XYZ file of C-alpha atoms in Angstrom:
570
model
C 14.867 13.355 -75.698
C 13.494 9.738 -74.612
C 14.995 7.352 -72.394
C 16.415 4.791 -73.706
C 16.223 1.863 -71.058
C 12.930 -0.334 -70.328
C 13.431 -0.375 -66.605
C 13.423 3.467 -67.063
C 16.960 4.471 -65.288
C 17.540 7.162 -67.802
C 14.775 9.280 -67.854
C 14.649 12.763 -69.769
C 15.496 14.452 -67.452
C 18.914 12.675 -66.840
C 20.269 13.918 -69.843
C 19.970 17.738 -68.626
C 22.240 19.005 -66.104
C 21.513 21.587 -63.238
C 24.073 23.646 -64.274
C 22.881 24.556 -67.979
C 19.429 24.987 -66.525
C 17.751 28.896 -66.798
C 13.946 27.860 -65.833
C 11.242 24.991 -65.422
C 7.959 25.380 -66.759
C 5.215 23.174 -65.328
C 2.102 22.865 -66.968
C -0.300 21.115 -64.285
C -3.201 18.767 -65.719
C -3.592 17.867 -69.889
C -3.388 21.848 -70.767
C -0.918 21.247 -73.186
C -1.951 20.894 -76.268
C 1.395 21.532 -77.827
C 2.622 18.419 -76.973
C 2.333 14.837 -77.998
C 1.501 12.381 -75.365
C 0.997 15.272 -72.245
C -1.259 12.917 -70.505
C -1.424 14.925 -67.070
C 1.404 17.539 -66.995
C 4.133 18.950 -69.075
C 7.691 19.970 -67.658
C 9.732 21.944 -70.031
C 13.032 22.350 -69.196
C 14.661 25.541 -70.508
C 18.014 26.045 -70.766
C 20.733 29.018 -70.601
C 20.831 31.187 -73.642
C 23.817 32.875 -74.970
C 24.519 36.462 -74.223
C 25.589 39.667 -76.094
C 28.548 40.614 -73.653
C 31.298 38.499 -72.888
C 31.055 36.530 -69.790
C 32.201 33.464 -67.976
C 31.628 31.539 -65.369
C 33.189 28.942 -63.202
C 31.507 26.213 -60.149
C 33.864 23.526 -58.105
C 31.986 21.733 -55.776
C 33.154 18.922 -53.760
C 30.898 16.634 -51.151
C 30.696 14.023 -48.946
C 30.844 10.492 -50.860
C 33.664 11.570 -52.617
C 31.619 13.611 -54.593
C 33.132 16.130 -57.116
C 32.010 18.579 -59.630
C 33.497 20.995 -62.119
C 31.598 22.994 -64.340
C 32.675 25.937 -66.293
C 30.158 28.431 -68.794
C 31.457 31.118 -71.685
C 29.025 33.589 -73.462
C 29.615 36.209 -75.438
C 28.776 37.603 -78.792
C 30.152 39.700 -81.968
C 28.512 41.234 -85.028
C 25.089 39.311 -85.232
C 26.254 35.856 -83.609
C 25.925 34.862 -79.837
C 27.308 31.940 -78.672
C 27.680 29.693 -75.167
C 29.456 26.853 -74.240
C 29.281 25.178 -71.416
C 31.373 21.867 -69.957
C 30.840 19.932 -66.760
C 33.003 16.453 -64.934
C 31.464 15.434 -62.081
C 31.963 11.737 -60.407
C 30.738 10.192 -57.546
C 31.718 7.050 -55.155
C 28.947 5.114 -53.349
C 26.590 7.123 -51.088
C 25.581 5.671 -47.723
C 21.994 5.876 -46.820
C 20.930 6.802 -43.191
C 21.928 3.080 -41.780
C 25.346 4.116 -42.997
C 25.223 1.407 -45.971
C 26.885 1.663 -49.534
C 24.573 0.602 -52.591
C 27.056 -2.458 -52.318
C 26.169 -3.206 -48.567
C 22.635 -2.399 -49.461
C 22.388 -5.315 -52.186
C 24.397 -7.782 -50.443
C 22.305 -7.775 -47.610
C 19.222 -8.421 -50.294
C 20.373 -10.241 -52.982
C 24.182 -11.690 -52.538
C 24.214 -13.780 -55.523
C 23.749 -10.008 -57.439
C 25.898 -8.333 -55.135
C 29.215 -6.691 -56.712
C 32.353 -7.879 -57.394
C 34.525 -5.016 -56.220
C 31.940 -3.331 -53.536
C 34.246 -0.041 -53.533
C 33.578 0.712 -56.849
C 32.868 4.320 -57.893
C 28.937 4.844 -58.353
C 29.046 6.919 -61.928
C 31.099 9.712 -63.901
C 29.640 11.995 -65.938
C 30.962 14.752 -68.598
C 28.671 16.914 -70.372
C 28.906 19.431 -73.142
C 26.403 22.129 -74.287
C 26.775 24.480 -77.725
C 24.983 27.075 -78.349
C 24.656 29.234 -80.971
C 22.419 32.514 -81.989
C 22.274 34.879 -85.091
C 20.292 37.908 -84.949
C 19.719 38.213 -88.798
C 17.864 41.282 -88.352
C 15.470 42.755 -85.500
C 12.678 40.511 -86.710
C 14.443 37.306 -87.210
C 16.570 35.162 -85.323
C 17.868 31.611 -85.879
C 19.329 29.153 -82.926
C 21.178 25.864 -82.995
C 21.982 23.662 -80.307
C 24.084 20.776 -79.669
C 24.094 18.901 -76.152
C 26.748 15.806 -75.170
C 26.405 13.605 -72.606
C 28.366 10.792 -71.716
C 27.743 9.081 -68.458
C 29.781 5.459 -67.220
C 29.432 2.874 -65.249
C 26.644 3.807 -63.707
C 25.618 1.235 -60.458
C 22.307 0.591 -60.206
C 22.352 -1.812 -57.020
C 18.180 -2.906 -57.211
C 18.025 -3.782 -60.838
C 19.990 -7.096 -61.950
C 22.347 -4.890 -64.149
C 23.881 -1.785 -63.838
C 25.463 0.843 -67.093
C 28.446 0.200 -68.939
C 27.675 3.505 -70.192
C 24.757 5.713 -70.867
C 25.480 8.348 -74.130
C 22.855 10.865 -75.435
C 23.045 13.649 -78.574
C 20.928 16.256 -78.635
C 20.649 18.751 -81.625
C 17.889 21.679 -82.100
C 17.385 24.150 -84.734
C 14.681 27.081 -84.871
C 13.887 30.366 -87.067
C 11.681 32.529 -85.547
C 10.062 35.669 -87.622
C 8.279 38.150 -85.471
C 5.692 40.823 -87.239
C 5.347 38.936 -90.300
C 1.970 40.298 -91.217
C -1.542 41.397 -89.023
C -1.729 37.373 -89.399
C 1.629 36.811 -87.512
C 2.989 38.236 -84.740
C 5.198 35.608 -84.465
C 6.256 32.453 -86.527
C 8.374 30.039 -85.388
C 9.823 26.739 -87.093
C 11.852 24.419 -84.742
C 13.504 21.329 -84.914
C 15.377 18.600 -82.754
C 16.860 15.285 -83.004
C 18.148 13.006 -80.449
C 19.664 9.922 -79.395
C 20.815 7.986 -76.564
C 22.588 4.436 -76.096
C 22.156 2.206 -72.774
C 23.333 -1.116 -72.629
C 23.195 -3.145 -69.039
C 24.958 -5.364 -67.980
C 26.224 -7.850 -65.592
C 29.842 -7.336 -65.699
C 30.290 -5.927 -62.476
C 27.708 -8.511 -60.385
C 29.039 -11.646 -58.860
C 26.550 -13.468 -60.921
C 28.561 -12.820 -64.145
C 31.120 -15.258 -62.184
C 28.702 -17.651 -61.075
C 27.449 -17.870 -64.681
C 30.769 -17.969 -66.151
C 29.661 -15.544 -68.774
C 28.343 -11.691 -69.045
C 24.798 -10.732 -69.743
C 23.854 -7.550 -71.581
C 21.172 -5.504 -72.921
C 21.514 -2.661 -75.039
C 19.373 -0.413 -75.743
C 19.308 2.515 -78.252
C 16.561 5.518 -78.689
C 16.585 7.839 -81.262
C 13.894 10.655 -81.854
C 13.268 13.282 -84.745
C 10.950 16.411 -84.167
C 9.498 19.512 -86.678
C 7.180 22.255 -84.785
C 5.607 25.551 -86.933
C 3.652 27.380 -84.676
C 2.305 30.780 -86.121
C 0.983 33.614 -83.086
C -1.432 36.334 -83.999
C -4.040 38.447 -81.806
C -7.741 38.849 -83.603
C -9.445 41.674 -82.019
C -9.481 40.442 -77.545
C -8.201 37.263 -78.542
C -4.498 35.941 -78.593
C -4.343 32.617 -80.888
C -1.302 29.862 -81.390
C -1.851 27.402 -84.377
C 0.441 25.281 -84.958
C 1.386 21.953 -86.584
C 3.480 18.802 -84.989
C 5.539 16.020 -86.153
C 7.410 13.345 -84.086
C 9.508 9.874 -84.750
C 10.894 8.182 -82.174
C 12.707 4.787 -83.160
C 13.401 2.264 -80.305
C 15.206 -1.074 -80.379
C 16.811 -3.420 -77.655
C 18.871 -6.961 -78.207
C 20.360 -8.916 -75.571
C 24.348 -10.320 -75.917
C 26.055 -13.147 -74.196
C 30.166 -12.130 -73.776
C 29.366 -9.555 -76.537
C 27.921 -11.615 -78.629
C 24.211 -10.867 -79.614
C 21.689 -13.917 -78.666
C 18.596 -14.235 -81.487
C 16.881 -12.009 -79.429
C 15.568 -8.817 -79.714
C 13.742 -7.270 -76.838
C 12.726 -4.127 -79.225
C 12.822 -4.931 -82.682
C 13.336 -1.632 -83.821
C 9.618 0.110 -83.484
C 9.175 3.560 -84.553
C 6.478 5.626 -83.506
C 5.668 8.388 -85.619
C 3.003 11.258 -84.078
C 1.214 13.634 -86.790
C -0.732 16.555 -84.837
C -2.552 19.403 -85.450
C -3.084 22.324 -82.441
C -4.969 25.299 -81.621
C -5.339 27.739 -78.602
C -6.930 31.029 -78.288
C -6.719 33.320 -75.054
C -9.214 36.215 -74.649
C -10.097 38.825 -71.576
C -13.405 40.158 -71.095
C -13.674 42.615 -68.324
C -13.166 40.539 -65.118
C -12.671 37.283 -66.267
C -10.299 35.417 -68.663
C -10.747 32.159 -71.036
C -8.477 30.126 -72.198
C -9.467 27.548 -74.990
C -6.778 24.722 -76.861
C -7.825 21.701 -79.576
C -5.294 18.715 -80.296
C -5.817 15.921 -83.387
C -3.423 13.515 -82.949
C -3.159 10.098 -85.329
C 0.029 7.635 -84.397
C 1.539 4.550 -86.191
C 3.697 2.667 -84.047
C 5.471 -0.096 -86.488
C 8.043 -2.719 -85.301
C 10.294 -4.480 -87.779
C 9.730 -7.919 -86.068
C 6.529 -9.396 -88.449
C 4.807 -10.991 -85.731
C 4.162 -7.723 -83.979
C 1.282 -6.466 -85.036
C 1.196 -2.628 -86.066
C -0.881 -0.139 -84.816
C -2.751 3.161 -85.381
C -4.036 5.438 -83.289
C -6.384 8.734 -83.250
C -7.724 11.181 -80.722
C -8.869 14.851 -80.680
C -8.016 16.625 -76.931
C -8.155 19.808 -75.668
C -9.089 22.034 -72.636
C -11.414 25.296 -71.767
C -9.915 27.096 -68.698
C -12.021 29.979 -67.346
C -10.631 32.716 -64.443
C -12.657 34.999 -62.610
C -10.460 38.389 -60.793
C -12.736 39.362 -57.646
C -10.928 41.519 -55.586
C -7.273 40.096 -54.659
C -8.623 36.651 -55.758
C -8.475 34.469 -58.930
C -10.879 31.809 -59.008
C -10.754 29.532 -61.717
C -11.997 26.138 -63.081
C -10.069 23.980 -66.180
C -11.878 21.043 -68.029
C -9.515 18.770 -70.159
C -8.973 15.897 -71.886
C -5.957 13.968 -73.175
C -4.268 11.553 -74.485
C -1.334 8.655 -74.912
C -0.236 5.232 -76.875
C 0.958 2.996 -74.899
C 5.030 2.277 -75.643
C 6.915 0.184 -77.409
C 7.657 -1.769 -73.992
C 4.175 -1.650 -73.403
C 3.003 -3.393 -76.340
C 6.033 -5.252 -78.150
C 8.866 -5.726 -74.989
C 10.334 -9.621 -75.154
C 12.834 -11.257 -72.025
C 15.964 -13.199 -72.516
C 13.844 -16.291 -73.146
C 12.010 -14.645 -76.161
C 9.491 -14.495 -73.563
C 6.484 -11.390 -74.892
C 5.845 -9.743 -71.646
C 4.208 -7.096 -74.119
C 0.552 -7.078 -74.762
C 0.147 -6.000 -78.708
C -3.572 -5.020 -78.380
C -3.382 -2.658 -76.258
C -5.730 0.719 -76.284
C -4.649 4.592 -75.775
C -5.563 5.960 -72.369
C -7.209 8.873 -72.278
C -7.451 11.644 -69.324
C -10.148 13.673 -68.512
C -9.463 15.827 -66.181
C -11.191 18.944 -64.134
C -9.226 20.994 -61.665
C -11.018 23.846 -59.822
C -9.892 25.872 -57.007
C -9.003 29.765 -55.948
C -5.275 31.754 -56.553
C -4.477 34.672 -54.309
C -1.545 37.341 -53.236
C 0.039 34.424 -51.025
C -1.267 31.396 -52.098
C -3.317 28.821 -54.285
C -5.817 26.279 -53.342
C -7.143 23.177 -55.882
C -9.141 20.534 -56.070
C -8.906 18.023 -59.098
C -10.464 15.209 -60.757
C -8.887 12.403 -63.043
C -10.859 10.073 -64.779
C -8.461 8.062 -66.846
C -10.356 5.654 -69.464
C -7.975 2.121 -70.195
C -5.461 3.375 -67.949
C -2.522 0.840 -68.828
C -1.523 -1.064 -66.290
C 0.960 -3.951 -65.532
C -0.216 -6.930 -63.661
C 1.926 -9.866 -62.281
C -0.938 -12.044 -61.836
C -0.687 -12.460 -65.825
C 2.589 -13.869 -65.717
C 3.072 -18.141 -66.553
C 6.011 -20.166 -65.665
C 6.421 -23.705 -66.326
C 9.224 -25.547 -65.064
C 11.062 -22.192 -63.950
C 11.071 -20.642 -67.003
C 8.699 -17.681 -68.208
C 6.117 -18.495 -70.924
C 4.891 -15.461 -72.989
C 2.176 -13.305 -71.246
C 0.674 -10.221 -71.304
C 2.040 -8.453 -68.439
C 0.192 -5.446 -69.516
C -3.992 -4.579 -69.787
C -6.245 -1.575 -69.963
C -8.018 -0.948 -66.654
C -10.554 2.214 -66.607
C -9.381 4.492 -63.018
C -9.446 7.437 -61.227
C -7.115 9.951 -59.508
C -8.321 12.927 -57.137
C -6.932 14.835 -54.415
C -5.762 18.345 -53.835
C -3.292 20.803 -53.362
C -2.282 24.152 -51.253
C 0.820 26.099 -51.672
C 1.540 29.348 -50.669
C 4.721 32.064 -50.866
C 5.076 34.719 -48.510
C 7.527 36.933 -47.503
C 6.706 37.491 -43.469
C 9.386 40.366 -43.443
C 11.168 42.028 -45.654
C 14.635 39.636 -45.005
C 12.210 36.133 -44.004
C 10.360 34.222 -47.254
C 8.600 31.014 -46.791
C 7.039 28.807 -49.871
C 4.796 25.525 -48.573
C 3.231 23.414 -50.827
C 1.334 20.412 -49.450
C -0.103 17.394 -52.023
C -2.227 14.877 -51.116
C -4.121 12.051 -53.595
C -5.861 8.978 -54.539
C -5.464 6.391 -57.072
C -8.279 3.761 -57.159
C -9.245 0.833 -60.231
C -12.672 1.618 -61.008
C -13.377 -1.823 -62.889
C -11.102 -3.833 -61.757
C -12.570 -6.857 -59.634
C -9.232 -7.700 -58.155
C -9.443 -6.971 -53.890
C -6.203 -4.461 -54.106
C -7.960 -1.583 -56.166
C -5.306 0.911 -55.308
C -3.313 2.453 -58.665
C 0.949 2.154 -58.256
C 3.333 4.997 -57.920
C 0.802 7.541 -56.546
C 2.706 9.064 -53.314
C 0.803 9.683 -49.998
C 0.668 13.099 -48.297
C 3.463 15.123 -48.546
C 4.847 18.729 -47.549
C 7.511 20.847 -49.450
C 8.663 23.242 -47.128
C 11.463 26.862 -48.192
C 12.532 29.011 -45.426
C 14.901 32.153 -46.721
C 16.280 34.269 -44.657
C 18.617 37.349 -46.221
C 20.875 38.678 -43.150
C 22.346 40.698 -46.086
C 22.480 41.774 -49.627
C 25.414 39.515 -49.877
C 24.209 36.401 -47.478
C 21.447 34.331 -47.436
C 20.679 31.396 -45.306
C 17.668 28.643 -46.094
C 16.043 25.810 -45.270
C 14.276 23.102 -47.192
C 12.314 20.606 -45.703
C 10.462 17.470 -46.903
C 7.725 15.387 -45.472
C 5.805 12.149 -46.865
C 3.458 10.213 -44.933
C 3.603 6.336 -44.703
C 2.431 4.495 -47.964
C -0.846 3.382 -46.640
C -2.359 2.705 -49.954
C -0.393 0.706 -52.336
C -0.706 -1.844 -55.292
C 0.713 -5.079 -52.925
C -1.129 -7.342 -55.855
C 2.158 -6.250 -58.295
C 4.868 -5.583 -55.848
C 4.831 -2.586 -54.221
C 5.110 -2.008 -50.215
C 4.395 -0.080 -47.580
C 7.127 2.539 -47.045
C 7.474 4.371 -43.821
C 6.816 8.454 -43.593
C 10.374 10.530 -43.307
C 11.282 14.008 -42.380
C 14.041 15.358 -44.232
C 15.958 18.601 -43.486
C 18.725 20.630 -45.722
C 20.361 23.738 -44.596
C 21.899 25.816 -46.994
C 24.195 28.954 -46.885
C 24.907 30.942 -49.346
C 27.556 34.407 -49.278
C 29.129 36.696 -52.135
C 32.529 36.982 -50.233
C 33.859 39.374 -53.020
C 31.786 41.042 -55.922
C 32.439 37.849 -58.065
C 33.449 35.332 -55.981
C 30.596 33.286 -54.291
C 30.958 30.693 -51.814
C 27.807 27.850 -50.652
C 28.228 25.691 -47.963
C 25.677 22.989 -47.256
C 23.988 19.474 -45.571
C 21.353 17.523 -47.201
C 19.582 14.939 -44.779
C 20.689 16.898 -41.884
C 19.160 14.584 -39.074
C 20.955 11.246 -41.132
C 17.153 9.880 -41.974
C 16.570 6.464 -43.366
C 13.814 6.367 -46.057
C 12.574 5.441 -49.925
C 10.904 7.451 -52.046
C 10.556 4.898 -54.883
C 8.448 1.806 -54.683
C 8.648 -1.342 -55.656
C 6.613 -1.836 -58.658
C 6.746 -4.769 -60.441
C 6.602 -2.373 -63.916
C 10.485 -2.263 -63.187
C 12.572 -5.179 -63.121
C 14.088 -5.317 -59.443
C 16.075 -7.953 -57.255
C 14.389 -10.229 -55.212
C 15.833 -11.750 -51.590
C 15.108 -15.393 -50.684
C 11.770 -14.878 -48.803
C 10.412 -13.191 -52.309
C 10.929 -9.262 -51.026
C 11.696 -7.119 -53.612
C 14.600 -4.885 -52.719
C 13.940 -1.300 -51.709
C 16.711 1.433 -52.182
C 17.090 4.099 -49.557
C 17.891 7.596 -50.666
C 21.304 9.076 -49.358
C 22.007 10.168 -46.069
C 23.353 12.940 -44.425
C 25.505 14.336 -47.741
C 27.477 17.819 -46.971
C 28.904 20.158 -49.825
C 30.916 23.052 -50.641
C 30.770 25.038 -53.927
C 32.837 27.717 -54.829
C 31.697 30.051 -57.752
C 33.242 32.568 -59.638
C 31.882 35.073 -62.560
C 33.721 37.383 -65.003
């Protein structure tokens, strides 16, 4: 599933909710050669599947900000069909960062001709459905469908200049899967998705909509098509996946005054269509493991507006990964390459003006990438390396007014860069009821052509500590800790917007106790100490508010925020 607004407040993840979750898989560096477009990781997101025996499960949870959840799971299965449904509500009002300010009190003290019309209205509701269904055809085969519905409403989004009327996604898959077809295949899978998701934004709820005498909005509408075979088969030491890859995505944006659509289009309906072919291979000899994976890619991206010039793309990627087991110690070094098109926003995107902020000529970046380091009992060490050839960038010194208004640019331009840094992380349980899990990140983003002063790359975060401390009194009770540390933003891309954000310390405490064999009750507080602090920047990439002395607005995250949930199973 893609987002479907430019300003990029509905990202992929948005449209999956904790509670359907089963595991996250994070592929570190361009290692995936599965996927189109995995530039320098890959998070797949799995969710629950159904089971055989009947079961059930029920969550209320209920926090401060008049926050409220309800969520509530089935699974069971007869003859050869499994199937699980799950349904959430939640809604929320306005948090209040560590100052004690709403997102209204927030934006009035930063922009008050944006500020909101009723500043006690609700931040967002949310209702969600998931479907799924399995049939075991025989031990060998197995087919699975799956249907996900969200529908999200007025969502507030105090920085930008509009906020959600509503944000909608549909999200199908389909897959057969045939395991010990032949010697030749182990295992052959087909799978399938569509999706699609509808975002307009609008003004409605600012005091500019007033001002103006008339509402603004821009919808915008995704939709995205998928086919994956992928055949598995071992060859003497060696485990191989080939496989072949097909994507659409469609993406189109127009802008309405009082509901009624102005001539024009921001997106003008541009599909990108991704053709791919893949291969990996996996093989153990003695001591030491390699891992190897090949991805040809070729991309059309087409928009229906004529003066947009269409584009193709091609690029062969892959990776070699070697390991080395000495002792109680894995070390290991990975050499990839990747790489990605640049979007639809990226090359085609207009304003309300008919402005192009877009730059049609664009070229794919490409990653190349080596990561070495050491993995051990309690603990991994790495180093890596990111060279990133036409690394697309935006740059506000591009952008022309005359007489107020904006005159077409492009906003956008290759720059060749580089990204290094490291990371540690280790998990160890000191005793058999205490478990700690650290990870500490630290990296650099620097232009490497770029004649500008300000050669530092946007959105790359400082030094920063993850911190878990577990503690099981009991079999039934558990007690934990999270903690989260960033150092100050030191290094940031002033030249197109962003600022210098102070470090933070964050604490959350977190019981959790099975006060009957299927009743189980969590009590927590996130932001224990009531801190103050950003975590997003203010990159001009996104369109954000502006005060009268020209600062962009920053949002702080929520403050101290207490919960209860109460869950039951049967």
């Amino acid at each position: 599933v893609h987002g479907a607004c430019v300003n990029r407040m509905d990202p992929p993840v948005s449209h999956v909710l904790s509670n359907n979750i089963d595991y996250i898989e994070l592929q570190e560096g361009p290692f995936d050669v599965e996927e189109f477009g995995s530039l320098s990781a890959s998070v797949k997101i799995h969710t629950k599947k159904p089971s055989k025996d009947l079961t059930g499960a029920l969550s209320l949870t209920a926090g401060s900000f008049g926050y409220y959840k309800g969520a509530l799971e089935l699974s069971g299965g007869a003859g050869i069909i499994r199937a699980l449904l799950s349904t959430s509500y939640e809604s929320s009002e306005q948090y209040r960062d560590g100052n004690s300010d709403t997102l209204a009190e927030q934006l009035e003290s930063s922009t008050p001709s944006f500020a909101y019309i009723d500043s006690d209205r609700d931040a967002y509701e949310k209702d969600t459905v998931m479907l799924k269904l399995y049939a075991d055809i025989s031990d060998k085969q197995l087919l699975k469908f799956g249907y996900t519905r969200n529908r999200s409403s007025n969502i507030l989004y105090p920085s930008s200049k509009m906020d959600a009327l509503y944000d909608d996604s549909d999200i199908y898959t389909l897959s057969y899967t045939i395991n010990d077809l032949s010697s030749f295949s182990k295992l052959l899978d087909l799978s399938m998705y569509h999706s699609t998701v509808d975002h307009p934004m609008s003004t409605k709820y600012r005091k500019i909509s007033l001002t103006k005498g008339y509402e603004m909005t821009h919808a915008l509408s995704t939709a995205a098509t998928g086919v994956k075979l992928k055949n598995s088969f071992k060859l003497d030491l060696h485990s191989i996946d080939i496989g072949i890859d097909y994507s659409l995505r469609n993406w189109d944006g127009a802008y309405f005054k009082d509901k009624v659509r102005v001539g024009i289009k921001s997106l003008d309906s541009v599909d990108t269509t991704n053709r791919a072919l893949f291969i990996k291979d996996r093989v153990r000899i003695d001591r030491a493991t390699f891992e190897l994976g090949l991805r040809a890619d070729n991309t059309d991206i087409e928009s229906q507006n004529s003066n947009d010039d269409s584009r193709e793309f091609s690029s062969i990627g892959g990776f070699l990964l070697a390991k080395l087991h000495v002792s109680d110690l894995d070390y290991f070094i990975a050499v990839g390459r990747s790489s990605r098109v640049p979007d639809a926003k990226e090359l085609y995107f207009r304003g309300m003006m008919g402005n192009s902020v877009g730059t049609s000529d664009l070229k794919q970046t490409t990653n190349s990438e080596i990561d070495i380091g050491v993995d051990t009992k309690v603990g991994k060490v790495k180093l890596f390396y990111s060279y990133l050839n036409n690394y697309i960038l935006y740059n506000d010194s591009n952008r022309k007014t005359m007489m107020g208004k904006e005159l077409s640019y492009r906003a956008y331009e290759n720059v060749d860069a580089a990204i290094y840094g490291f990371e540690i992380s280790s998990s160890y349980y000191l005793s058999e009821a205490l478990f700690v899990d650290v990870g500490l990140a630290y990296q650099i983003g620097e232009r490497i052509d770029s004649s500008a002063a300000d050669k530092d790359l946007p959105n790359i975060q400082p030094l920063k500590l993850n911190a878990l401390i577990e503690y099981e009194i009991d079999e039934s009770w558990i007690l934990s800790s999270n903690i989260i540390a960033s150092d100050e933003w030191s290094r940031y891309d002033a030249d197109n917007g962003e600022q210098r954000l102070d470090g933070y310390v964050v604490v959350d405490l977190k019981t959790t106790k099975k006060i009957a064999k299927q009743i189980e009750l969590t009590v927590g507080v996130d932001n224990l100490f009531d801190e103050t602090y950003a975590v997003s920047n203010t990159y001009k990439d996104l369109t954000l508010l502006s005060g009268s002395d020209g600062s962009v607005m920053l949002l702080n995250e929520p403050g101290r925020y207490m919960y209860v949930k109460v869950g039951v199973v049967f």
